[in-house]
PDB file of C-alpha atoms in Angstrom:
ATOM      1  CA  MET A  20       5.745 -30.689   1.854  1.00 31.00           C
ATOM      2  CA  LEU A  21       4.471 -31.927  -1.857  1.00 34.00           C
ATOM      3  CA  PHE A  22       6.681 -32.234  -4.908  1.00 30.00           C
ATOM      4  CA  PRO A  23       5.634 -32.784  -8.689  1.00 35.00           C
ATOM      5  CA  PRO A  24       5.600 -36.455  -9.798  1.00 35.00           C
ATOM      6  CA  ASN A  25       8.825 -38.407  -9.518  1.00 35.00           C
ATOM      7  CA  SER A  26      10.575 -35.064  -8.324  1.00 34.00           C
ATOM      8  CA  ALA A  27      11.373 -36.514  -4.823  1.00 31.00           C
ATOM      9  CA  LEU A  28      14.034 -38.572  -6.607  1.00 29.00           C
ATOM     10  CA  LEU A  29      15.475 -36.015  -8.423  1.00 29.00           C
ATOM     11  CA  PHE A  30      15.630 -33.535  -5.408  1.00 31.00           C
ATOM     12  CA  VAL A  31      17.437 -36.291  -3.086  1.00 28.00           C
ATOM     13  CA  SER A  32      20.079 -36.480  -6.578  1.00 30.00           C
ATOM     14  CA  ALA A  33      20.677 -33.198  -6.505  1.00 32.00           C
ATOM     15  CA  LEU A  34      21.074 -32.826  -2.933  1.00 29.00           C
ATOM     16  CA  ALA A  35      23.568 -35.557  -3.049  1.00 31.00           C
ATOM     17  CA  VAL A  36      25.732 -33.674  -5.800  1.00 29.00           C
ATOM     18  CA  ALA A  37      28.438 -31.752  -3.871  1.00 28.00           C
ATOM     19  CA  SER A  38      28.897 -27.997  -4.960  1.00 31.00           C
ATOM     20  CA  ALA A  39      30.872 -25.148  -3.696  1.00 34.00           C
ATOM     21  CA  ASN A  40      27.823 -23.103  -5.339  1.00 39.00           C
ATOM     22  CA  PRO A  41      24.429 -24.244  -3.988  1.00 37.00           C
ATOM     23  CA  LEU A  42      22.799 -22.187  -6.185  1.00 42.00           C
ATOM     24  CA  GLN A  43      24.173 -23.693  -9.352  1.00 38.00           C
ATOM     25  CA  ARG A  44      23.602 -26.995  -8.336  1.00 33.00           C
ATOM     26  CA  GLN A  45      19.681 -25.997  -7.426  1.00 38.00           C
ATOM     27  CA  HIS A  46      19.514 -24.472 -11.212  1.00 38.00           C
ATOM     28  CA  SER A  47      19.742 -27.795 -12.533  1.00 36.00           C
ATOM     29  CA  PHE A  48      17.170 -29.461 -10.322  1.00 38.00           C
ATOM     30  CA  LEU A  49      14.504 -26.550 -10.881  1.00 45.00           C
ATOM     31  CA  ALA A  50      15.607 -26.973 -14.512  1.00 36.00           C
ATOM     32  CA  THR A  51      14.263 -30.524 -14.677  1.00 32.00           C
ATOM     33  CA  ASN A  52      11.451 -29.830 -12.676  1.00 38.00           C
ATOM     34  CA  ALA A  53      10.079 -26.891 -13.842  1.00 49.00           C
ATOM     35  CA  THR A  54       8.399 -25.184 -10.739  1.00 75.00           C
ATOM     36  CA  CYS A  55       9.023 -24.931  -7.004  1.00 87.00           C
ATOM     37  CA  PRO A  56       6.942 -26.702  -4.682  1.00 85.00           C
ATOM     38  CA  ILE A  57       4.194 -24.039  -4.095  1.00 85.00           C
ATOM     39  CA  ASP A  58       3.306 -24.678  -0.252  1.00 89.00           C
ATOM     40  CA  THR A  59       6.977 -24.754   1.075  1.00 93.00           C
ATOM     41  CA  ILE A  60       7.048 -22.332   3.886  1.00 96.00           C
ATOM     42  CA  SER A  61       9.863 -20.848   4.592  1.00 97.00           C
ATOM     43  CA  CYS A  62      11.985 -21.668   8.134  1.00 96.00           C
ATOM     44  CA  SER A  63       9.886 -24.834   8.560  1.00 93.00           C
ATOM     45  CA  GLY A  64      12.937 -26.647   8.393  1.00 90.00           C
ATOM     46  CA  GLU A  65      12.357 -29.245   5.380  1.00 86.00           C
ATOM     47  CA  PRO A  66      15.133 -29.572   2.751  1.00 88.00           C
ATOM     48  CA  VAL A  67      14.481 -27.309   0.152  1.00 90.00           C
ATOM     49  CA  SER A  68      16.009 -25.869  -2.945  1.00 93.00           C
ATOM     50  CA  PRO A  69      17.149 -22.109  -2.082  1.00 94.00           C
ATOM     51  CA  CYS A  70      15.684 -21.231  -5.275  1.00 94.00           C
ATOM     52  CA  CYS A  71      12.318 -22.423  -4.235  1.00 94.00           C
ATOM     53  CA  SER A  72      12.141 -21.057  -0.825  1.00 95.00           C
ATOM     54  CA  PRO A  73      14.029 -18.188   0.738  1.00 95.00           C
ATOM     55  CA  THR A  74      17.033 -19.363   3.115  1.00 95.00           C
ATOM     56  CA  ASN A  75      16.572 -16.444   5.185  1.00 96.00           C
ATOM     57  CA  GLY A  76      13.187 -16.864   5.682  1.00 96.00           C
ATOM     58  CA  LEU A  77      11.956 -14.568   8.115  1.00 98.00           C
ATOM     59  CA  LEU A  78      11.504 -11.095   6.923  1.00 98.00           C
ATOM     60  CA  VAL A  79      10.675  -7.517   8.215  1.00 98.00           C
ATOM     61  CA  LEU A  80       8.932  -5.010   5.624  1.00 98.00           C
ATOM     62  CA  ALA A  81      10.110  -1.793   7.602  1.00 98.00           C
ATOM     63  CA  LEU A  82       7.847   1.107   6.734  1.00 98.00           C
ATOM     64  CA  GLN A  83       8.427   4.755   8.015  1.00 98.00           C
ATOM     65  CA  TRP A  84       6.549   7.998   8.704  1.00 97.00           C
ATOM     66  CA  ASP A  85       8.834  11.099   8.358  1.00 95.00           C
ATOM     67  CA  THR A  86       6.644  14.237   8.249  1.00 94.00           C
ATOM     68  CA  ARG A  87       9.437  15.693   5.602  1.00 92.00           C
ATOM     69  CA  TRP A  88       8.965  13.284   2.673  1.00 94.00           C
ATOM     70  CA  GLY A  89       6.724  11.377   1.038  1.00 96.00           C
ATOM     71  CA  PRO A  90       3.020  11.335   0.363  1.00 96.00           C
ATOM     72  CA  SER A  91       0.967  13.353   2.797  1.00 95.00           C
ATOM     73  CA  ASN A  92      -1.419   9.813   3.017  1.00 97.00           C
ATOM     74  CA  ALA A  93       1.170   7.013   2.627  1.00 98.00           C
ATOM     75  CA  PHE A  94       3.962   5.355   4.886  1.00 98.00           C
ATOM     76  CA  THR A  95       7.279   5.190   2.838  1.00 98.00           C
ATOM     77  CA  VAL A  96       9.149   2.482   2.318  1.00 98.00           C
ATOM     78  CA  HIS A  97      12.883   1.924   4.103  1.00 98.00           C
ATOM     79  CA  GLY A  98      13.772  -1.602   3.385  1.00 97.00           C
ATOM     80  CA  LEU A  99      12.324  -5.370   3.558  1.00 98.00           C
ATOM     81  CA  TRP A 100      14.969  -7.329   5.244  1.00 97.00           C
ATOM     82  CA  PRO A 101      15.705 -11.037   4.955  1.00 97.00           C
ATOM     83  CA  ASP A 102      16.893 -12.520   8.774  1.00 96.00           C
ATOM     84  CA  THR A 103      17.743 -15.787   9.584  1.00 95.00           C
ATOM     85  CA  CYS A 104      14.627 -18.001  11.130  1.00 94.00           C
ATOM     86  CA  GLU A 105      15.956 -17.199  14.316  1.00 91.00           C
ATOM     87  CA  GLY A 106      15.731 -13.395  13.917  1.00 90.00           C
ATOM     88  CA  LYS A 107      19.213 -12.824  13.270  1.00 92.00           C
ATOM     89  CA  GLN A 108      20.517  -9.907  11.128  1.00 93.00           C
ATOM     90  CA  LEU A 109      22.766 -11.088   8.276  1.00 94.00           C
ATOM     91  CA  PRO A 110      26.206  -9.193   7.619  1.00 93.00           C
ATOM     92  CA  ALA A 111      26.173  -5.726   6.825  1.00 94.00           C
ATOM     93  CA  ASN A 112      27.745  -5.690   3.633  1.00 95.00           C
ATOM     94  CA  GLY A 113      25.176  -8.379   2.439  1.00 97.00           C
ATOM     95  CA  CYS A 114      25.525 -11.667   0.997  1.00 96.00           C
ATOM     96  CA  ASP A 115      27.144 -11.547  -2.726  1.00 97.00           C
ATOM     97  CA  PRO A 116      29.855  -8.960  -3.126  1.00 97.00           C
ATOM     98  CA  ALA A 117      29.834  -9.618  -6.884  1.00 97.00           C
ATOM     99  CA  ARG A 118      26.534  -8.170  -7.127  1.00 97.00           C
ATOM    100  CA  ALA A 119      26.999  -5.286  -5.285  1.00 97.00           C
ATOM    101  CA  TYR A 120      25.626  -2.946  -7.847  1.00 97.00           C
ATOM    102  CA  THR A 121      25.970   1.183  -7.134  1.00 96.00           C
ATOM    103  CA  ASN A 122      23.795   1.926 -10.430  1.00 97.00           C
ATOM    104  CA  ILE A 123      20.467   0.962  -9.254  1.00 98.00           C
ATOM    105  CA  THR A 124      18.799   3.998 -10.683  1.00 98.00           C
ATOM    106  CA  SER A 125      19.917   3.261 -14.242  1.00 98.00           C
ATOM    107  CA  ILE A 126      19.246  -0.060 -13.469  1.00 98.00           C
ATOM    108  CA  ILE A 127      15.453   0.506 -12.933  1.00 98.00           C
ATOM    109  CA  ARG A 128      15.633   2.755 -15.394  1.00 97.00           C
ATOM    110  CA  SER A 129      16.300   0.694 -18.084  1.00 97.00           C
ATOM    111  CA  SER A 130      13.476  -1.893 -16.776  1.00 94.00           C
ATOM    112  CA  ASP A 131      10.811  -0.263 -15.544  1.00 96.00           C
ATOM    113  CA  VAL A 132      10.047   3.643 -15.520  1.00 97.00           C
ATOM    114  CA  SER A 133       6.894   3.035 -13.842  1.00 97.00           C
ATOM    115  CA  LEU A 134       8.277   1.211 -10.998  1.00 98.00           C
ATOM    116  CA  LEU A 135      11.399   4.036 -10.823  1.00 98.00           C
ATOM    117  CA  ALA A 136       8.414   6.620 -10.505  1.00 98.00           C
ATOM    118  CA  ASP A 137       7.119   4.604  -8.110  1.00 98.00           C
ATOM    119  CA  MET A 138      10.505   4.200  -6.285  1.00 98.00           C
ATOM    120  CA  ASN A 139      10.808   8.087  -6.116  1.00 97.00           C
ATOM    121  CA  THR A 140       7.464   8.581  -4.404  1.00 97.00           C
ATOM    122  CA  TYR A 141       6.946   5.551  -2.167  1.00 98.00           C
ATOM    123  CA  TRP A 142      10.866   5.464  -1.164  1.00 98.00           C
ATOM    124  CA  PRO A 143      12.547   8.717  -0.976  1.00 97.00           C
ATOM    125  CA  SER A 144      15.913   8.717   1.151  1.00 96.00           C
ATOM    126  CA  ASN A 145      16.189  11.158   3.959  1.00 87.00           C
ATOM    127  CA  LYS A 146      19.821  11.436   4.235  1.00 83.00           C
ATOM    128  CA  GLY A 147      21.226  11.257   0.485  1.00 78.00           C
ATOM    129  CA  ASP A 148      20.290  11.091  -2.893  1.00 93.00           C
ATOM    130  CA  ASN A 149      17.601   8.214  -3.723  1.00 97.00           C
ATOM    131  CA  ASN A 150      20.327   6.456  -5.621  1.00 98.00           C
ATOM    132  CA  TRP A 151      22.435   6.208  -2.507  1.00 96.00           C
ATOM    133  CA  PHE A 152      19.836   4.723  -0.297  1.00 97.00           C
ATOM    134  CA  TRP A 153      18.587   2.067  -2.854  1.00 98.00           C
ATOM    135  CA  THR A 154      21.952   1.036  -2.927  1.00 98.00           C
ATOM    136  CA  HIS A 155      22.563   0.361   0.604  1.00 97.00           C
ATOM    137  CA  GLU A 156      19.204  -1.281   0.599  1.00 98.00           C
ATOM    138  CA  TRP A 157      20.186  -3.860  -2.444  1.00 98.00           C
ATOM    139  CA  VAL A 158      23.659  -4.945  -1.186  1.00 98.00           C
ATOM    140  CA  LYS A 159      22.663  -5.340   1.992  1.00 98.00           C
ATOM    141  CA  HIS A 160      19.491  -7.172   1.734  1.00 98.00           C
ATOM    142  CA  GLY A 161      18.603  -7.104  -1.607  1.00 98.00           C
ATOM    143  CA  THR A 162      21.401  -9.702  -2.457  1.00 98.00           C
ATOM    144  CA  CYS A 163      20.649 -12.127   0.941  1.00 97.00           C
ATOM    145  CA  VAL A 164      16.939 -12.940  -1.015  1.00 97.00           C
ATOM    146  CA  SER A 165      18.121 -16.914  -2.115  1.00 96.00           C
ATOM    147  CA  THR A 166      15.229 -16.524  -4.244  1.00 95.00           C
ATOM    148  CA  LEU A 167      16.046 -13.597  -6.081  1.00 96.00           C
ATOM    149  CA  HIS A 168      19.703 -15.282  -7.785  1.00 95.00           C
ATOM    150  CA  PRO A 169      20.160 -14.884 -10.784  1.00 95.00           C
ATOM    151  CA  GLN A 170      20.442 -18.766 -11.286  1.00 92.00           C
ATOM    152  CA  CYS A 171      17.003 -19.474  -9.994  1.00 93.00           C
ATOM    153  CA  TYR A 172      15.936 -17.864 -12.915  1.00 92.00           C
ATOM    154  CA  ALA A 173      15.198 -19.589 -16.087  1.00 87.00           C
ATOM    155  CA  GLU A 174      18.229 -19.412 -18.270  1.00 81.00           C
ATOM    156  CA  ASP A 175      16.355 -18.687 -21.395  1.00 83.00           C
ATOM    157  CA  ALA A 176      14.098 -15.725 -19.480  1.00 82.00           C
ATOM    158  CA  TYR A 177      16.843 -14.446 -17.349  1.00 90.00           C
ATOM    159  CA  ARG A 178      17.990 -10.805 -18.496  1.00 92.00           C
ATOM    160  CA  PRO A 179      20.940  -8.890 -16.533  1.00 94.00           C
ATOM    161  CA  GLN A 180      20.259  -7.845 -13.531  1.00 96.00           C
ATOM    162  CA  GLN A 181      16.189  -8.464 -13.236  1.00 96.00           C
ATOM    163  CA  GLU A 182      16.405  -9.950 -10.361  1.00 97.00           C
ATOM    164  CA  VAL A 183      17.143  -6.066  -9.129  1.00 98.00           C
ATOM    165  CA  ALA A 184      13.949  -4.680 -10.255  1.00 97.00           C
ATOM    166  CA  ASP A 185      12.244  -7.729  -9.336  1.00 97.00           C
ATOM    167  CA  TYR A 186      13.419  -6.943  -5.477  1.00 98.00           C
ATOM    168  CA  PHE A 187      12.428  -2.875  -5.525  1.00 98.00           C
ATOM    169  CA  ARG A 188       8.926  -4.104  -7.033  1.00 98.00           C
ATOM    170  CA  THR A 189       8.256  -6.855  -4.487  1.00 97.00           C
ATOM    171  CA  ILE A 190       8.467  -4.214  -1.623  1.00 98.00           C
ATOM    172  CA  LEU A 191       6.266  -1.731  -3.264  1.00 98.00           C
ATOM    173  CA  ASP A 192       3.800  -4.345  -3.950  1.00 98.00           C
ATOM    174  CA  LEU A 193       3.804  -5.443  -0.373  1.00 98.00           C
ATOM    175  CA  ARG A 194       3.519  -1.238   0.728  1.00 98.00           C
ATOM    176  CA  THR A 195       0.415  -1.235  -1.288  1.00 98.00           C
ATOM    177  CA  LYS A 196      -1.180  -4.475   0.122  1.00 98.00           C
ATOM    178  CA  TYR A 197      -0.267  -3.322   3.517  1.00 98.00           C
ATOM    179  CA  ASP A 198      -1.250   0.074   3.593  1.00 98.00           C
ATOM    180  CA  LEU A 199      -0.608   1.133   7.037  1.00 98.00           C
ATOM    181  CA  TYR A 200      -2.000   4.567   6.330  1.00 98.00           C
ATOM    182  CA  LYS A 201      -5.622   3.200   5.288  1.00 98.00           C
ATOM    183  CA  ALA A 202      -5.220   0.275   7.830  1.00 98.00           C
ATOM    184  CA  LEU A 203      -4.647   3.276  10.624  1.00 98.00           C
ATOM    185  CA  ALA A 204      -7.494   5.615   9.863  1.00 98.00           C
ATOM    186  CA  LYS A 205     -10.276   2.965   9.440  1.00 98.00           C
ATOM    187  CA  HIS A 206      -9.620   2.706  13.094  1.00 97.00           C
ATOM    188  CA  ASP A 207      -9.951   6.672  14.061  1.00 96.00           C
ATOM    189  CA  ILE A 208      -5.814   6.943  14.082  1.00 97.00           C
ATOM    190  CA  VAL A 209      -4.911   9.331  11.844  1.00 96.00           C
ATOM    191  CA  PRO A 210      -1.887  11.831  11.749  1.00 95.00           C
ATOM    192  CA  THR A 211      -2.075  15.044  14.384  1.00 90.00           C
ATOM    193  CA  GLU A 212      -1.650  18.324  13.293  1.00 81.00           C
ATOM    194  CA  PRO A 213       0.689  19.356  17.248  1.00 67.00           C
ATOM    195  CA  GLU A 214       0.364  22.793  18.949  1.00 57.00           C
ATOM    196  CA  SER A 215       3.349  25.052  18.596  1.00 55.00           C
ATOM    197  CA  GLY A 216       5.592  24.578  21.481  1.00 55.00           C
ATOM    198  CA  ARG A 217       3.350  22.215  23.197  1.00 58.00           C
ATOM    199  CA  ARG A 218       2.572  18.515  23.040  1.00 59.00           C
ATOM    200  CA  PRO A 219       0.278  17.031  19.958  1.00 58.00           C
ATOM    201  CA  LYS A 220      -3.099  17.965  20.164  1.00 63.00           C
ATOM    202  CA  ASN A 221      -3.751  13.864  20.220  1.00 73.00           C
ATOM    203  CA  THR A 222      -1.505  10.991  21.013  1.00 89.00           C
ATOM    204  CA  TYR A 223      -1.877   7.601  20.929  1.00 95.00           C
ATOM    205  CA  SER A 224      -1.284   4.433  22.598  1.00 96.00           C
ATOM    206  CA  LEU A 225       0.899   1.636  21.648  1.00 97.00           C
ATOM    207  CA  LYS A 226      -2.485  -0.953  22.238  1.00 97.00           C
ATOM    208  CA  GLN A 227      -3.942   0.969  19.733  1.00 97.00           C
ATOM    209  CA  PHE A 228      -1.946   0.957  17.293  1.00 97.00           C
ATOM    210  CA  LYS A 229      -1.265  -2.917  17.730  1.00 98.00           C
ATOM    211  CA  GLN A 230      -4.798  -3.351  17.900  1.00 98.00           C
ATOM    212  CA  ALA A 231      -5.844  -1.731  14.605  1.00 98.00           C
ATOM    213  CA  ILE A 232      -3.107  -3.774  12.570  1.00 98.00           C
ATOM    214  CA  LEU A 233      -4.343  -6.796  14.456  1.00 98.00           C
ATOM    215  CA  SER A 234      -8.279  -6.313  13.190  1.00 98.00           C
ATOM    216  CA  GLU A 235      -6.641  -5.970   9.559  1.00 98.00           C
ATOM    217  CA  TRP A 236      -4.276  -8.568   9.131  1.00 98.00           C
ATOM    218  CA  GLY A 237      -4.312 -10.862  11.828  1.00 98.00           C
ATOM    219  CA  VAL A 238      -0.793 -10.083  13.397  1.00 98.00           C
ATOM    220  CA  GLU A 239       0.364  -7.631  15.313  1.00 98.00           C
ATOM    221  CA  PRO A 240       3.720  -5.121  14.552  1.00 98.00           C
ATOM    222  CA  ASN A 241       6.248  -3.831  15.997  1.00 98.00           C
ATOM    223  CA  VAL A 242       6.530   0.524  16.413  1.00 98.00           C
ATOM    224  CA  ARG A 243       9.243   2.559  16.759  1.00 98.00           C
ATOM    225  CA  CYS A 244       9.705   5.857  18.079  1.00 97.00           C
ATOM    226  CA  ILE A 245      11.858   8.374  18.539  1.00 94.00           C
ATOM    227  CA  GLY A 246      11.048  10.089  21.773  1.00 92.00           C
ATOM    228  CA  ARG A 247       7.281   9.800  21.443  1.00 91.00           C
ATOM    229  CA  ARG A 248       7.677  10.607  17.733  1.00 93.00           C
ATOM    230  CA  LEU A 249       6.459   7.767  15.203  1.00 97.00           C
ATOM    231  CA  GLN A 250       9.165   6.701  13.428  1.00 97.00           C
ATOM    232  CA  GLU A 251       9.013   3.075  11.720  1.00 98.00           C
ATOM    233  CA  VAL A 252       6.075  -0.046  11.655  1.00 98.00           C
ATOM    234  CA  PHE A 253       7.675  -3.210  11.204  1.00 98.00           C
ATOM    235  CA  LEU A 254       5.423  -5.936   9.557  1.00 98.00           C
ATOM    236  CA  TRP A 255       7.008  -9.560   9.695  1.00 98.00           C
ATOM    237  CA  PHE A 256       6.407 -11.819   7.127  1.00 98.00           C
ATOM    238  CA  LYS A 257       7.479 -15.519   6.087  1.00 98.00           C
ATOM    239  CA  VAL A 258       7.388 -16.852   2.798  1.00 97.00           C
ATOM    240  CA  ARG A 259       5.021 -19.597   1.260  1.00 96.00           C
ATOM    241  CA  GLY A 260       6.884 -20.788  -2.127  1.00 93.00           C
ATOM    242  CA  ARG A 261       8.888 -18.739  -3.519  1.00 92.00           C
ATOM    243  CA  ASP A 262       7.402 -15.417  -3.425  1.00 92.00           C
ATOM    244  CA  ASN A 263       4.258 -15.760  -1.084  1.00 95.00           C
ATOM    245  CA  TYR A 264       4.819 -13.047   1.345  1.00 97.00           C
ATOM    246  CA  TYR A 265       2.580 -13.592   4.053  1.00 97.00           C
ATOM    247  CA  PRO A 266       2.304 -11.806   8.007  1.00 98.00           C
ATOM    248  CA  VAL A 267       3.273 -13.354  10.779  1.00 97.00           C
ATOM    249  CA  GLN A 268       3.746 -12.310  14.484  1.00 96.00           C
ATOM    250  CA  PRO A 269       6.729  -9.725  15.179  1.00 96.00           C
ATOM    251  CA  TYR A 270       9.912 -10.952  16.503  1.00 93.00           C
ATOM    252  CA  GLY A 271      11.166  -7.811  17.497  1.00 92.00           C
ATOM    253  CA  ARG A 272      10.588  -5.097  20.287  1.00 94.00           C
ATOM    254  CA  ASP A 273       8.853  -1.969  20.423  1.00 97.00           C
ATOM    255  CA  SER A 274      10.112   1.446  21.514  1.00 96.00           C
ATOM    256  CA  CYS A 275       7.169   3.400  21.838  1.00 94.00           C
ATOM    257  CA  GLY A 276       4.816   4.182  24.685  1.00 89.00           C
ATOM    258  CA  ALA A 277       2.630   7.167  23.823  1.00 91.00           C
ATOM    259  CA  ILE A 278       2.993   7.778  20.112  1.00 95.00           C
ATOM    260  CA  SER A 279       2.895  11.131  18.263  1.00 94.00           C
ATOM    261  CA  TYR A 280       1.684  10.568  15.001  1.00 95.00           C
ATOM    262  CA  GLN A 281       1.840  13.909  13.424  1.00 93.00           C
ATOM    263  CA  ARG A 282       0.921  15.290  10.237  1.00 93.00           C
ATOM    264  CA  LYS A 283       3.488  15.550   6.976  1.00 93.00           C
ATOM    265  CA  THR A 284       4.578  18.863   6.324  1.00 85.00           C
ATOM    266  CA  THR A 285       5.165  17.699   2.650  1.00 69.00           C
ATOM    267  CA  ALA A 286       2.623  19.188   0.171  1.00 53.00           C
ATOM    268  CA  ALA A 287       2.072  15.956  -1.615  1.00 52.00           C
TER     269      ALA A 287
END
């Protein structure tokens, strides 16, 4: 890992200052050094500020295919879930009770109305209202992204709850960059119309899904089904620097054999 000039000594000094709040300790380090090293890789084992590289640095982007929700030509978002570097899940109640906000819709609306519109389109809830779903994702997962802690922002630039909008925008940007619908269609994997009372006209194999995504991004996904019906596709990531997400080989399991990838019934 490369450090800016004279930063190595400062970093060692920062580590030597014991504190009950490591992020508060590291914030002074960031203020002193202005920027974080850009080539740090999450889960590499290198000593680095949790503001400069996510502590829970193995993340899964869960994209879902629900025929009742979202545009007909797009997977919708379930979430971006930080895991430990060993692939273990984090606590169900999240990592920071002090930031367990329940008014996500109003926070996003006051920050970026275009982001809110995108969330309504590409991140709909299929079990309750959208705010309930987004609140769950923020509390359980968003609060566990260490690089988005308020103390990791420059003091003169941070706006209250800015990290919430940054979390959701990052995920929607990843959904756009890793457009599963387009990637699959490029390899002739498209939703099919089921025959009434019978199996779908066409099913795809797990191998076809994995090979299509491997061809596009150099890694395989995990593919999840309920029975034969496609449910979700997981893409796994590590992070270079603070927020440069890049795909890695999967750490999870598949639950599909033959895959029924059915057309949506939504009008969009």
